[in-house]
PDB file of C-alpha atoms in Angstrom:
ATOM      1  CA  UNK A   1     121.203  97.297 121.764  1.00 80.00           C
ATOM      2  CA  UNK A   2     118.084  96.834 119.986  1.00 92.00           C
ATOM      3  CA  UNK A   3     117.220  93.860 117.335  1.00 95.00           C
ATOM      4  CA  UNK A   4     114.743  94.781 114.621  1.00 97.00           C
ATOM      5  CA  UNK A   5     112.960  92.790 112.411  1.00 97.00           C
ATOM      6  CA  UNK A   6     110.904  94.016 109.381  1.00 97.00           C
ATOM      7  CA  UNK A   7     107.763  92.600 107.348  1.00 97.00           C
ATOM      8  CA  UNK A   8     105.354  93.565 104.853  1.00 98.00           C
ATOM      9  CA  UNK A   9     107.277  93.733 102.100  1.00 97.00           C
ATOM     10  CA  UNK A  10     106.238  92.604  98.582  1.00 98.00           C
ATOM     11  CA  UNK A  11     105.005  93.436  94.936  1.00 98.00           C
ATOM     12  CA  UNK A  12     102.466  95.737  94.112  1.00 98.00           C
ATOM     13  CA  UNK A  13     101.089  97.587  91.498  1.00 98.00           C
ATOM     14  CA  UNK A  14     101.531 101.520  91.306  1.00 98.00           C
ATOM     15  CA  UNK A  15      98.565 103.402  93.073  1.00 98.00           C
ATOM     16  CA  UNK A  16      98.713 100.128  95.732  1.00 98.00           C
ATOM     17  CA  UNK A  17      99.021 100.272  99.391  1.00 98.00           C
ATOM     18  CA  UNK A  18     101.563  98.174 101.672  1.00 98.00           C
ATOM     19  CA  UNK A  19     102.212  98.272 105.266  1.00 98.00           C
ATOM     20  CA  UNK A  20     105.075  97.845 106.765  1.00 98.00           C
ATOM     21  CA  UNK A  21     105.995  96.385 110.249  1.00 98.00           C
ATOM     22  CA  UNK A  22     109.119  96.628 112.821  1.00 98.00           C
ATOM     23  CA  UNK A  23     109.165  94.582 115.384  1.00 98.00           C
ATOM     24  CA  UNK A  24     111.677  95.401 118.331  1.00 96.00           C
ATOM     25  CA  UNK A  25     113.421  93.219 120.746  1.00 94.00           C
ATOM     26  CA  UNK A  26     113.901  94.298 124.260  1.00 78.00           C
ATOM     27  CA  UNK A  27     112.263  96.781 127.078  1.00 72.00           C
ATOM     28  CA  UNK A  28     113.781  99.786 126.235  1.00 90.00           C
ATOM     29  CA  UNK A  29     111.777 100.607 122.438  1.00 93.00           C
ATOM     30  CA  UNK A  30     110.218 103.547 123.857  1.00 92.00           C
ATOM     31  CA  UNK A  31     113.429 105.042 124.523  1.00 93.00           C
ATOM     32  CA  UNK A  32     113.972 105.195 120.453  1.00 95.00           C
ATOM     33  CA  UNK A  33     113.618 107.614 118.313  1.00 96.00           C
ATOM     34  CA  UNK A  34     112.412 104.921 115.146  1.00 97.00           C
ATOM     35  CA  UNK A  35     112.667 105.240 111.474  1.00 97.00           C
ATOM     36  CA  UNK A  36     112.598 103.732 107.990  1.00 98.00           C
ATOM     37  CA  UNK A  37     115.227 104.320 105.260  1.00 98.00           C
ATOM     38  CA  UNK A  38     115.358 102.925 101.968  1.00 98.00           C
ATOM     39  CA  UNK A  39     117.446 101.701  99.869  1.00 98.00           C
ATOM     40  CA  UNK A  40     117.916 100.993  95.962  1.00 96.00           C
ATOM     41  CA  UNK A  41     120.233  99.106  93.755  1.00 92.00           C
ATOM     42  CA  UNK A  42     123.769 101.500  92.953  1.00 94.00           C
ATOM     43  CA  UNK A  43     122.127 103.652  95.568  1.00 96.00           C
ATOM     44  CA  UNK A  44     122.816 105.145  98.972  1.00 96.00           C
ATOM     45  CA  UNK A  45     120.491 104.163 101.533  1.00 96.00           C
ATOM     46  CA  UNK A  46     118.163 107.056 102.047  1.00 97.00           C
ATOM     47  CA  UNK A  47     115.778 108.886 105.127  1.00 97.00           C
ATOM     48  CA  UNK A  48     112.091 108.120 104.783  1.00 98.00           C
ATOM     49  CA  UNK A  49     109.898 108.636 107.497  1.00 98.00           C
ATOM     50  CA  UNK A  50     110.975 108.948 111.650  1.00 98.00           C
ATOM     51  CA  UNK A  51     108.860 109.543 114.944  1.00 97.00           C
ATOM     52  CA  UNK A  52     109.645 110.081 118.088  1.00 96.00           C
ATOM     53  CA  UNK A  53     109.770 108.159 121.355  1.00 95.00           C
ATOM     54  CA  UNK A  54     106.034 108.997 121.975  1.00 94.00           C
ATOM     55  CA  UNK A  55     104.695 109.089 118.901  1.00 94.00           C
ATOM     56  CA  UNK A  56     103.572 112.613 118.825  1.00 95.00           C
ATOM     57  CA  UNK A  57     105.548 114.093 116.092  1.00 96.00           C
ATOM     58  CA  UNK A  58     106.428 112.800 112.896  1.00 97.00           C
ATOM     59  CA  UNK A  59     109.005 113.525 110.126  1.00 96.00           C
ATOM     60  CA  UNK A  60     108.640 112.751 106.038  1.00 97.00           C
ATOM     61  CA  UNK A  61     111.281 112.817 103.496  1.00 97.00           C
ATOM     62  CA  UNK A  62     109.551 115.218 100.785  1.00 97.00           C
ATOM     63  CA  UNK A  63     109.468 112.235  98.032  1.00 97.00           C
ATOM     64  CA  UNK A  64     107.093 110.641 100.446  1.00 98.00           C
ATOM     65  CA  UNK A  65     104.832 113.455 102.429  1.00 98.00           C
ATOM     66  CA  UNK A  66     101.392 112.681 101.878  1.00 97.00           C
ATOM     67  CA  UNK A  67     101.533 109.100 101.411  1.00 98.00           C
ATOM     68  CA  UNK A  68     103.519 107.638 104.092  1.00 98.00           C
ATOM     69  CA  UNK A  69     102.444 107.380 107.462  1.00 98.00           C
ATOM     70  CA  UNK A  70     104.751 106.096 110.302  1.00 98.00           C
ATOM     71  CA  UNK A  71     103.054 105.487 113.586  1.00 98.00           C
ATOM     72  CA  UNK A  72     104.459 103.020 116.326  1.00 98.00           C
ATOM     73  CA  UNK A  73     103.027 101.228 119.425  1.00 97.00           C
ATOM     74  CA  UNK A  74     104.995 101.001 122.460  1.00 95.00           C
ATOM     75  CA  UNK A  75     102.892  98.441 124.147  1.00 94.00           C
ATOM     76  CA  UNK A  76     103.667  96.130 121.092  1.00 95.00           C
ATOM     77  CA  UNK A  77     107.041  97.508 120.538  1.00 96.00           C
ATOM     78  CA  UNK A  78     106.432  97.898 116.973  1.00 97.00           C
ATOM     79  CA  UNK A  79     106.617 100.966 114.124  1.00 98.00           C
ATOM     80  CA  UNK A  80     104.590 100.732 111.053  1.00 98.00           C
ATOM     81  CA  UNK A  81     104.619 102.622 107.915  1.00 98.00           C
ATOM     82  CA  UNK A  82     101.466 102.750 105.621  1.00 98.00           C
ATOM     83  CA  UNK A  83     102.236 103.037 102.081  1.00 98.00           C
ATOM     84  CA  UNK A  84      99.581 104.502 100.105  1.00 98.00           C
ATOM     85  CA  UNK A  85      99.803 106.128  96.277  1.00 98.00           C
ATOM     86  CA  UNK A  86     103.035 103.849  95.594  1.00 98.00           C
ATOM     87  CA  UNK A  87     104.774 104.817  92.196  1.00 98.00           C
ATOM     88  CA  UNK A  88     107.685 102.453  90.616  1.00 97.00           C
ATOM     89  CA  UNK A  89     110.686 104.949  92.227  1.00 97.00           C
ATOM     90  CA  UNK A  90     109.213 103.571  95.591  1.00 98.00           C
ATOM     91  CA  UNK A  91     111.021 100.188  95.226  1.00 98.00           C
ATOM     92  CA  UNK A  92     113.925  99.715  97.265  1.00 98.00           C
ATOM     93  CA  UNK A  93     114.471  97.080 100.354  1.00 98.00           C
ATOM     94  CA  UNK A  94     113.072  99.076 103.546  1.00 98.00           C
ATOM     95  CA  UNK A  95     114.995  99.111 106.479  1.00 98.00           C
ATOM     96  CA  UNK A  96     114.142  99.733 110.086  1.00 98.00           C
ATOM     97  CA  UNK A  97     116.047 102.057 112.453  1.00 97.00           C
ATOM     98  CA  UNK A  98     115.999 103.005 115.994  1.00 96.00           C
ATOM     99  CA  UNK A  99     118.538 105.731 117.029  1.00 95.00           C
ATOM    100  CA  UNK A 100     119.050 107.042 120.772  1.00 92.00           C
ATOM    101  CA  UNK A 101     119.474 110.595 120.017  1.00 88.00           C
ATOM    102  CA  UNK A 102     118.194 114.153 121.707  1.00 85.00           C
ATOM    103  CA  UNK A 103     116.164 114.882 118.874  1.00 85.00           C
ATOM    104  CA  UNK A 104     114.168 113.947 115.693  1.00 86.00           C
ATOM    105  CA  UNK A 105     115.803 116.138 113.719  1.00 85.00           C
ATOM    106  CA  UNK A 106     118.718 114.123 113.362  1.00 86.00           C
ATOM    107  CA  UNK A 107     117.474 111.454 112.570  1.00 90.00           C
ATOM    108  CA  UNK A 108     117.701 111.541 109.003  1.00 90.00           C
ATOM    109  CA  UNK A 109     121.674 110.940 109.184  1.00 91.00           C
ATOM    110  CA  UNK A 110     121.678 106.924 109.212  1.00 90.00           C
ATOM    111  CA  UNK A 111     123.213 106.054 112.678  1.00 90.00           C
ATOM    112  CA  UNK A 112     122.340 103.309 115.660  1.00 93.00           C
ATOM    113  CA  UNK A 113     120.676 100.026 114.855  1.00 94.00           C
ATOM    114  CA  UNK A 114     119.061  98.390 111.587  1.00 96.00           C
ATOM    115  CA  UNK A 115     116.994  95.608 110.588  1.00 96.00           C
ATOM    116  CA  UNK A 116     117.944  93.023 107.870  1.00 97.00           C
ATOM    117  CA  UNK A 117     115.571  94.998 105.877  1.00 97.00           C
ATOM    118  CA  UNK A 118     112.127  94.061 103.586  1.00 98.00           C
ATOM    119  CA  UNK A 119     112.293  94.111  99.716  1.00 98.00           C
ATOM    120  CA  UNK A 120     109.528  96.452  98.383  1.00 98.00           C
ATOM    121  CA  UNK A 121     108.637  96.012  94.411  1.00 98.00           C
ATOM    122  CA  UNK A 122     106.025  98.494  92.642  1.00 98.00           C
ATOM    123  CA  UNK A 123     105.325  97.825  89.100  1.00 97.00           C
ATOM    124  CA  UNK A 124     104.581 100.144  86.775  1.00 94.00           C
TER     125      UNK A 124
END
């Protein structure tokens, strides 16, 4: 099993920038398919951004095409996610996920391991 830990979090202003980081324990990170969710108060916990194991193909929740960016470094065993145009509905604690599944397509069902999570804040 994988441990994850996230960072980056913090307040910003709407039309700000934040990146986040996910930094995983353990030799097997390039066997992950990797993700961020998000989650808001009284809400379910919802799919952001994923990539697979080598980085060559990306998938966006439509709230967030555009202006998210997920990349990930295997040598580092880390996956970022570059925040850019941030509006108020964008706060939420952001949580890192690695599944070990055939395919990026299912990764937007929440499944495998998380991270304790980094509070994001975007004032309006």
């Amino acid at each position: 099993q994988v441990q994850l830990v996230e960072s980056g979090g913090g307040l910003v202003q709407a039309g700000g920038s934040l990146r986040l980081s996910c930094a995983a324990s353990g030799r097997t990170f390039s066997q992950y398919v990797m993700g961020w969710f998000r989650q808001a108060p009284g809400k379910e916990r919802e799919f952001v951004a994923s990539i697979t194991r080598s980085g060559g193909v990306t998938y966006y929740a439509d709230s967030v095409k555009n202006r998210f960016t997920i990349s990930r470094d295997n040598a580092k065993n880390t996956v970022y996610l570059q925040m850019n145009s941030l509006k108020p509905e964008d706060t939420a604690v952001y949580l890192c996920n690695a599944q070990s599944i055939p395919s990026i397509t299912a990764s937007t069902r929440p499944g495998g391991s998380w991270g304790q999570g980094t509070q994001v804040t975007v004032s309006s």
